[in-house]
Amino acid sequence: SAEIGGVRTRFSDTASVKRPITYGYTSIQNNYTINTTELMKVEIPILVHYRIKRFYLGTGLGIDYLIGLKNETIRNQETSAITVRQQESTGYYRWDRYNNLGLSALANFQLQVTDDLFIGLRGNVGLLNQLHVDYRTLRLSRLDAYIKFNIR
């Protein structure tokens, strides 16, 4: 079976950037710390199920596409005379630090409540690196509880 769903994943990833700037005789050090706190994805799981009465056991692959993420940026600006700290929380947007496409292995258990209503649990283990950087690997794993309706 195949379905489509939205995923909002809370997690923590930090990136740091340092940029010195010189204006005449004054040197300014800009330090940015960027904390990513949420990922929003669209996911299409493709599953094969084995049915035992009202219980379904399944396995398969999930393909997801990153539609947005949420960051918090802390900026420290230092000169020889003063230090300024700014904190900014931004809305959902796209950032090239993360890969847009993801692939994951799925294990699924669901219970058929009525003909068109199911409740279930799905384990999701990331197979691809979520980061678009060479020096670090981030594979996301999660456990989803869900309610599914069949539309006829």
Tab-separated table of C-alpha atoms in Angstrom:
chain	number	residue	atom	x	y	z
A	1	SER	CA	0.000	0.000	0.000
A	2	ALA	CA	1.048	3.600	-0.410
A	3	GLU	CA	-0.092	6.759	1.339
A	4	ILE	CA	1.036	10.340	1.758
A	5	GLY	CA	1.612	12.179	5.012
A	6	GLY	CA	3.194	15.196	6.608
A	7	VAL	CA	5.908	14.959	9.260
A	8	ARG	CA	7.010	17.636	11.740
A	9	THR	CA	10.181	16.434	13.461
A	10	ARG	CA	11.711	18.179	16.474
A	11	PHE	CA	15.462	17.768	16.816
A	12	SER	CA	18.631	19.742	17.483
A	13	ASP	CA	21.460	20.553	15.092
A	14	THR	CA	23.962	23.395	15.551
A	15	ALA	CA	26.182	25.150	13.011
A	16	SER	CA	28.740	27.872	13.807
A	17	VAL	CA	30.098	30.516	11.438
A	18	LYS	CA	32.862	33.068	12.182
A	19	ARG	CA	33.377	36.084	9.935
A	20	PRO	CA	35.939	38.778	10.742
A	21	ILE	CA	35.399	42.161	9.056
A	22	THR	CA	37.841	45.111	9.054
A	23	TYR	CA	36.716	48.740	8.673
A	24	GLY	CA	39.775	50.977	8.574
A	25	TYR	CA	41.551	50.398	11.888
A	26	THR	CA	38.561	48.676	13.514
A	27	SER	CA	38.219	44.907	13.370
A	28	ILE	CA	34.798	43.336	14.003
A	29	GLN	CA	34.375	39.630	14.727
A	30	ASN	CA	30.922	38.253	13.842
A	31	ASN	CA	30.128	34.846	15.372
A	32	TYR	CA	26.902	33.147	14.316
A	33	THR	CA	25.455	30.081	16.041
A	34	ILE	CA	22.510	28.582	14.168
A	35	ASN	CA	20.337	26.009	15.972
A	36	THR	CA	17.890	24.064	13.816
A	37	THR	CA	14.973	22.912	15.969
A	38	GLU	CA	12.357	21.500	13.553
A	39	LEU	CA	12.117	19.852	10.153
A	40	MET	CA	8.895	19.692	8.131
A	41	LYS	CA	8.621	17.005	5.473
A	42	VAL	CA	6.167	15.376	3.106
A	43	GLU	CA	6.549	11.591	3.228
A	44	ILE	CA	5.342	8.814	0.944
A	45	PRO	CA	5.645	5.390	2.598
A	46	ILE	CA	5.474	2.337	0.308
A	47	LEU	CA	4.624	-0.735	2.376
A	48	VAL	CA	3.962	-4.452	1.965
A	49	HIS	CA	1.531	-5.802	4.591
A	50	TYR	CA	0.807	-9.249	5.974
A	51	ARG	CA	-2.711	-9.497	7.414
A	52	ILE	CA	-3.755	-11.600	10.419
A	53	LYS	CA	-7.491	-10.940	10.964
A	54	ARG	CA	-7.591	-7.239	11.988
A	55	PHE	CA	-3.817	-6.894	12.496
A	56	TYR	CA	-1.430	-5.780	9.770
A	57	LEU	CA	2.356	-6.209	9.900
A	58	GLY	CA	4.307	-4.375	7.246
A	59	THR	CA	7.694	-3.298	6.005
A	60	GLY	CA	8.863	-1.045	3.221
A	61	LEU	CA	10.564	2.182	2.226
A	62	GLY	CA	9.680	5.789	2.872
A	63	ILE	CA	10.579	8.665	0.552
A	64	ASP	CA	10.463	12.135	2.081
A	65	TYR	CA	10.932	15.688	0.803
A	66	LEU	CA	12.006	18.577	3.041
A	67	ILE	CA	9.565	21.483	2.712
A	68	GLY	CA	10.853	23.692	5.532
A	69	LEU	CA	12.852	24.014	8.725
A	70	LYS	CA	12.965	26.326	11.733
A	71	ASN	CA	16.153	28.000	12.986
A	72	GLU	CA	17.238	30.114	15.907
A	73	THR	CA	20.262	32.344	15.179
A	74	ILE	CA	22.489	33.859	17.867
A	75	ARG	CA	24.874	36.569	16.636
A	76	ASN	CA	27.774	37.877	18.723
A	77	GLN	CA	29.466	40.970	17.316
A	78	GLU	CA	32.740	41.840	19.043
A	79	THR	CA	35.038	44.819	18.690
A	80	SER	CA	37.813	45.964	20.988
A	81	ALA	CA	35.348	48.295	22.728
A	82	ILE	CA	31.966	46.509	22.779
A	83	THR	CA	30.224	43.152	22.450
A	84	VAL	CA	26.665	42.958	21.072
A	85	ARG	CA	24.532	39.793	21.282
A	86	GLN	CA	21.388	39.358	19.167
A	87	GLN	CA	19.031	36.385	19.186
A	88	GLU	CA	16.564	35.796	16.365
A	89	SER	CA	14.054	33.006	15.778
A	90	THR	CA	13.009	32.609	12.175
A	91	GLY	CA	9.987	30.934	10.593
A	92	TYR	CA	9.970	28.023	8.204
A	93	TYR	CA	12.222	28.216	5.156
A	94	ARG	CA	14.685	26.139	3.132
A	95	TRP	CA	18.460	25.925	3.794
A	96	ASP	CA	21.082	24.233	1.607
A	97	ARG	CA	22.727	22.641	4.708
A	98	TYR	CA	20.087	19.876	4.511
A	99	ASN	CA	19.347	17.427	1.699
A	100	ASN	CA	15.857	17.842	0.263
A	101	LEU	CA	15.251	14.139	-0.413
A	102	GLY	CA	15.448	11.374	2.152
A	103	LEU	CA	15.013	7.600	2.137
A	104	SER	CA	14.166	5.435	5.135
A	105	ALA	CA	13.413	1.814	6.053
A	106	LEU	CA	10.021	1.275	7.670
A	107	ALA	CA	8.508	-1.307	10.018
A	108	ASN	CA	4.756	-0.956	10.478
A	109	PHE	CA	2.044	-2.362	12.767
A	110	GLN	CA	-1.581	-1.340	12.423
A	111	LEU	CA	-4.954	-2.408	13.780
A	112	GLN	CA	-8.111	-2.195	11.680
A	113	VAL	CA	-10.803	-0.622	13.894
A	114	THR	CA	-13.517	-0.390	11.204
A	115	ASP	CA	-13.505	-1.010	7.457
A	116	ASP	CA	-11.957	2.398	6.813
A	117	LEU	CA	-10.267	3.319	10.124
A	118	PHE	CA	-6.822	2.115	11.246
A	119	ILE	CA	-4.537	2.990	14.155
A	120	GLY	CA	-0.878	2.095	14.058
A	121	LEU	CA	2.768	2.456	14.966
A	122	ARG	CA	5.560	2.935	12.444
A	123	GLY	CA	9.294	2.778	13.047
A	124	ASN	CA	11.367	4.850	10.651
A	125	VAL	CA	15.178	4.487	10.274
A	126	GLY	CA	16.955	6.962	7.981
A	127	LEU	CA	19.141	5.418	5.263
A	128	LEU	CA	20.573	8.638	3.778
A	129	ASN	CA	22.485	11.513	5.336
A	130	GLN	CA	20.157	14.460	6.050
A	131	LEU	CA	23.048	16.947	6.020
A	132	HIS	CA	24.507	18.357	2.841
A	133	VAL	CA	27.995	18.594	4.365
A	134	ASP	CA	30.875	16.116	4.068
A	135	TYR	CA	32.288	16.307	7.585
A	136	ARG	CA	29.217	15.069	9.491
A	137	THR	CA	26.497	12.441	9.086
A	138	LEU	CA	22.951	12.801	10.424
A	139	ARG	CA	20.484	9.953	9.907
A	140	LEU	CA	17.129	10.522	11.577
A	141	SER	CA	15.158	7.721	13.249
A	142	ARG	CA	11.704	8.111	14.759
A	143	LEU	CA	8.616	6.253	15.973
A	144	ASP	CA	5.247	7.490	14.679
A	145	ALA	CA	1.803	6.788	16.115
A	146	TYR	CA	-0.953	7.467	13.580
A	147	ILE	CA	-4.627	7.243	12.688
A	148	LYS	CA	-5.412	6.420	9.065
A	149	PHE	CA	-8.704	6.814	7.184
A	150	ASN	CA	-9.364	5.157	3.830
A	151	ILE	CA	-11.239	7.426	1.447
A	152	ARG	CA	-13.393	5.607	-1.087
